Coordinates of N, CA and C in Angstrom, one line a residue:
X1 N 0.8 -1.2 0.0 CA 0.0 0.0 0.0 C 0.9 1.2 0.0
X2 N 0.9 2.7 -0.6 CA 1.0 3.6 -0.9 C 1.1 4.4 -0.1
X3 N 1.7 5.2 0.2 CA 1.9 6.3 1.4 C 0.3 7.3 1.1
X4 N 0.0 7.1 -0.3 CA -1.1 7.8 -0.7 C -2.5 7.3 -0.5
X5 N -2.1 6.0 -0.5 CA -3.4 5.1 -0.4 C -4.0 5.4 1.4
X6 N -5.7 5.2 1.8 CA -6.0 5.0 3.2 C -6.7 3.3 3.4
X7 N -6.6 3.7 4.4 CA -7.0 2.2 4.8 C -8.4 2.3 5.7
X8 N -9.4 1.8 5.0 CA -10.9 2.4 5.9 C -11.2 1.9 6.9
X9 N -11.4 2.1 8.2 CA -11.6 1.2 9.2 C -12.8 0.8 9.1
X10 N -13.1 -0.2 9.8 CA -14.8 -1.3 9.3 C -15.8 -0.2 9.8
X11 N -15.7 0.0 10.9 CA -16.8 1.0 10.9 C -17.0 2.4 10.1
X12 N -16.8 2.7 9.6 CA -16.7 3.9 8.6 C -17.2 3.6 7.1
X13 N -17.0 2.0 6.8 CA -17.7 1.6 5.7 C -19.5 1.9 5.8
X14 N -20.1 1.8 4.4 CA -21.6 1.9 4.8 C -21.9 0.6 4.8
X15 N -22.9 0.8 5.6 CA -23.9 -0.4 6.2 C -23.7 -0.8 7.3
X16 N -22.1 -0.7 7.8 CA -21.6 -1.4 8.9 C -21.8 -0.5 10.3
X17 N -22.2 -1.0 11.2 CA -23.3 -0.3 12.2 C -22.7 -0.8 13.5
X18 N -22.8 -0.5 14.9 CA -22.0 -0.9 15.5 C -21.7 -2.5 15.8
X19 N -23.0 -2.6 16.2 CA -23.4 -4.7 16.2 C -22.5 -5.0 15.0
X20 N -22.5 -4.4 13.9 CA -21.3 -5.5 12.9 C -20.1 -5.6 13.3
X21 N -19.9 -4.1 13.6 CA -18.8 -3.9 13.7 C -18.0 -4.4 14.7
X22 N -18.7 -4.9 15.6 CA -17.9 -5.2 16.9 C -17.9 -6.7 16.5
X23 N -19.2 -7.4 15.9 CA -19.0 -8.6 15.4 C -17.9 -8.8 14.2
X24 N -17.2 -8.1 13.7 CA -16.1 -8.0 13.0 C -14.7 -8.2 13.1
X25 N -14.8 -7.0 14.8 CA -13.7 -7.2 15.3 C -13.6 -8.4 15.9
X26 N -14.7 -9.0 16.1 CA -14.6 -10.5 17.2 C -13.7 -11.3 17.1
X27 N -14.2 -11.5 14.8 CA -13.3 -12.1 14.5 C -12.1 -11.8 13.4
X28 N -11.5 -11.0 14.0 CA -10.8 -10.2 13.9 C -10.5 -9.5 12.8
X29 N -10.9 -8.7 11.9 CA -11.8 -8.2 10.7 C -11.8 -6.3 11.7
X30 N -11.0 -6.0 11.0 CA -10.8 -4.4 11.6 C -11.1 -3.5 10.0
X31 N -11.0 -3.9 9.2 CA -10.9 -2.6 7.9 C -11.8 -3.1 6.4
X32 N -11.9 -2.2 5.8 CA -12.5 -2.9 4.8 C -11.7 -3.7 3.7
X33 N -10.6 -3.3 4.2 CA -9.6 -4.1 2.9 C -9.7 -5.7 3.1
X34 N -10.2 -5.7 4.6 CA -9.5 -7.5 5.1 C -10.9 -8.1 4.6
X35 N -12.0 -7.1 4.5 CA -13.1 -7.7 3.9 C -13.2 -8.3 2.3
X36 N -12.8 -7.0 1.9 CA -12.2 -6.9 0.0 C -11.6 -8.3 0.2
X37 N -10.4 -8.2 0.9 CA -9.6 -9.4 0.6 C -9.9 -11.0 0.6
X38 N -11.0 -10.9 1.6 CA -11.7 -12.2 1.8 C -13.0 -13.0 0.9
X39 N -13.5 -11.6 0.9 CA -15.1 -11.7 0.5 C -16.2 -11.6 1.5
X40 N -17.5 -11.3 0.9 CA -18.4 -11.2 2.1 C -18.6 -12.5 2.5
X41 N -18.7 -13.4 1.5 CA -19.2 -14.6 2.4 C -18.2 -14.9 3.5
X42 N -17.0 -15.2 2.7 CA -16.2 -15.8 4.4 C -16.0 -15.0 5.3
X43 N -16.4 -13.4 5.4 CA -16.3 -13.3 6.4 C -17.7 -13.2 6.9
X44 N -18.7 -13.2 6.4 CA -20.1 -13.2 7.2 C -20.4 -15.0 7.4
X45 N -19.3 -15.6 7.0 CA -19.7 -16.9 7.5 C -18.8 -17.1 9.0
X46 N -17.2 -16.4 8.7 CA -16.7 -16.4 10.1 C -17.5 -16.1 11.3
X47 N -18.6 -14.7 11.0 CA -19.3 -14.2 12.3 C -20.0 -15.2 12.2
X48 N -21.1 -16.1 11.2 CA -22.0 -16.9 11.8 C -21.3 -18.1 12.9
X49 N -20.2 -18.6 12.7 CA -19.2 -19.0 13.0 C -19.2 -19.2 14.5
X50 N -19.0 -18.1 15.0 CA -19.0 -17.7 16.3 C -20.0 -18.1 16.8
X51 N -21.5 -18.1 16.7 CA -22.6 -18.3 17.3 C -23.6 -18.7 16.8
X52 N -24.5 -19.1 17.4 CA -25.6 -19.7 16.7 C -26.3 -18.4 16.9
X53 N -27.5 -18.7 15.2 CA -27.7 -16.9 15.2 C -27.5 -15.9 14.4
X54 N -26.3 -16.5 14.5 CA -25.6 -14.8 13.7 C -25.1 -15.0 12.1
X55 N -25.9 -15.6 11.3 CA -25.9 -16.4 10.4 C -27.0 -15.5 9.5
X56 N -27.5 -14.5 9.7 CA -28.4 -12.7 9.4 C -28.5 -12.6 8.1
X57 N -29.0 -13.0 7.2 CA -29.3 -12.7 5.7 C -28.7 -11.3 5.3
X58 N -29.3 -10.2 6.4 CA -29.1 -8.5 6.1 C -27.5 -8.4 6.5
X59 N -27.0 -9.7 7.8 CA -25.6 -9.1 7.6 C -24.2 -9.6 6.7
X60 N -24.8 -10.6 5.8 CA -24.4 -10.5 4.7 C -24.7 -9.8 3.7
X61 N -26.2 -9.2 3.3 CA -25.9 -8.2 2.4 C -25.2 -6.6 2.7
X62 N -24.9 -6.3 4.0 CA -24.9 -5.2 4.1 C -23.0 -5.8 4.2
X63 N -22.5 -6.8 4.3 CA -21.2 -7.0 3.8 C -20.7 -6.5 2.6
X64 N -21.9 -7.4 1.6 CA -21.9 -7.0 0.0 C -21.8 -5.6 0.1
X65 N -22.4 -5.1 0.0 CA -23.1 -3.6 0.3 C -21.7 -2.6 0.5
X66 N -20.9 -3.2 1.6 CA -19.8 -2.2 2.2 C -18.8 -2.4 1.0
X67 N -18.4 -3.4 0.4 CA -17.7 -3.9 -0.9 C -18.0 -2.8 -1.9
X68 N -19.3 -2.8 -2.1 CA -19.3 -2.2 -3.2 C -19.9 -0.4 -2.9
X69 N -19.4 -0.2 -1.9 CA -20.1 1.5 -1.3 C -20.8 1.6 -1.3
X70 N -22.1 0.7 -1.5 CA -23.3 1.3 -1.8 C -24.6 0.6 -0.3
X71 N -25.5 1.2 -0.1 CA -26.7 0.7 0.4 C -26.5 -1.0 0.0
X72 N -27.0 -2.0 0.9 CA -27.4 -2.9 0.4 C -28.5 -3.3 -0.3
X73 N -29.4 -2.0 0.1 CA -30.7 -2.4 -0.1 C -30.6 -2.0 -1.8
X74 N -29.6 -1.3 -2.3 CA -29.5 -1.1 -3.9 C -28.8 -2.2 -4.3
X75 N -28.9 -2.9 -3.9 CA -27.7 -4.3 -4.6 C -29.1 -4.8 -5.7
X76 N -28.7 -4.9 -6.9 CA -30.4 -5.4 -7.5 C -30.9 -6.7 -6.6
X77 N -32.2 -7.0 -6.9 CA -32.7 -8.0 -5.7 C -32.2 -9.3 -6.8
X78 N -32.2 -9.5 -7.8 CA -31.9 -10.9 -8.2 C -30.3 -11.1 -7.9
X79 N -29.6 -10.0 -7.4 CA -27.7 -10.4 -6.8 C -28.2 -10.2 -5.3
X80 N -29.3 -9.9 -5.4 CA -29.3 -10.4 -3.4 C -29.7 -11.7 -3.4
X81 N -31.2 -12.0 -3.8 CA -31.3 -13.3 -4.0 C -30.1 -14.2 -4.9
X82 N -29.7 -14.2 -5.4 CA -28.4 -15.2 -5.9 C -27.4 -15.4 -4.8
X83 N -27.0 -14.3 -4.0 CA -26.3 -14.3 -2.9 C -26.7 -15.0 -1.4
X84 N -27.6 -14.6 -1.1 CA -28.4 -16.0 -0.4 C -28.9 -17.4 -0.4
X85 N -29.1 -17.8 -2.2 CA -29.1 -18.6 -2.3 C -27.8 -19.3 -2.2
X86 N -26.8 -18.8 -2.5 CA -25.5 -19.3 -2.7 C -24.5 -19.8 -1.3
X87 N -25.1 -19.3 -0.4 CA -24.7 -19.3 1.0 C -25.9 -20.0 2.1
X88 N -26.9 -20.6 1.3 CA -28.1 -21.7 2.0 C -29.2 -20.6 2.3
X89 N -29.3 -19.3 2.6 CA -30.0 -18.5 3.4 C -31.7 -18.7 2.5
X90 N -31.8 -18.5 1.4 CA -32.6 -19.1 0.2 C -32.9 -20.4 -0.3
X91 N -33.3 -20.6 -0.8 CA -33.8 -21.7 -1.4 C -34.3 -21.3 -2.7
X92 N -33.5 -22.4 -3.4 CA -33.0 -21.8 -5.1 C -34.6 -22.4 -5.6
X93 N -35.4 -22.9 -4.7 CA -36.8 -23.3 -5.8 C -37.4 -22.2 -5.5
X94 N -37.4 -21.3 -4.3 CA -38.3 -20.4 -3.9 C -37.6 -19.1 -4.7
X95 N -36.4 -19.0 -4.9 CA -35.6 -17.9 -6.3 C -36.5 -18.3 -7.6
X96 N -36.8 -19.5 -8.2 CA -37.2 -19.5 -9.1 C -39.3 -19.2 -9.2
X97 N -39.3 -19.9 -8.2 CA -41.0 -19.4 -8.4 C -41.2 -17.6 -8.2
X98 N -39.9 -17.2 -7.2 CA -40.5 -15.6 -7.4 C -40.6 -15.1 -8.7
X99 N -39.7 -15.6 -9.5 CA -39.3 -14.9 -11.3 C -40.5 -15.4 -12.2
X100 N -41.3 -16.1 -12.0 CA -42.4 -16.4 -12.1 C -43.8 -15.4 -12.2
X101 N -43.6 -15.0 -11.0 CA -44.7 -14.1 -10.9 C -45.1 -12.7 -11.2

């Protein structure tokens, strides 16, 4: 990294709220780069990880979400639904009867 480059601390990202954020540092996830670097799933699977529970549909999207700067809730809904399906939180028959209707 770059003397020019910053390094964003996890809480400063959007979406990430204090409850994430403390669940981040838990497991030990301080910035957004370590997120970039990993992906949202592994690390919103690390926090589910920790406890039964914490396994939160919204706090994997609002992982996505921090990745890409934006609200989660603007992630289009067929890359939220793909994203939950892909991590068990969905059910890929219940993705296909929504597109259905």
């Amino acid at each position: 990294m770059s003397s020019t480059e910053t390094v964003t601390p996890i809480q400063n990202a959007v979406n990430i709220g204090p409850v994430l954020t403390q669940r981040l540092r838990d497991v030990g996830v301080t910035t957004l780069d370590e997120v970039r670097a990993r992906g949202a799933i592994e690390v919103w699977q690390l926090i589910a990880d920790t406890a039964e529970g914490n396994e939160c549909a919204h706090m994997l999207l609002a992982l996505e979400g921090a990745l890409r700067g934006q609200r989660w809730t603007s992630i289009p809904r067929s890359e939220r639904d793909a994203l939950l399906v892909e991590v068990g939180l969905k059910d890929a028959s219940e993705l296909r009867a929504s597109k259905k209707r």
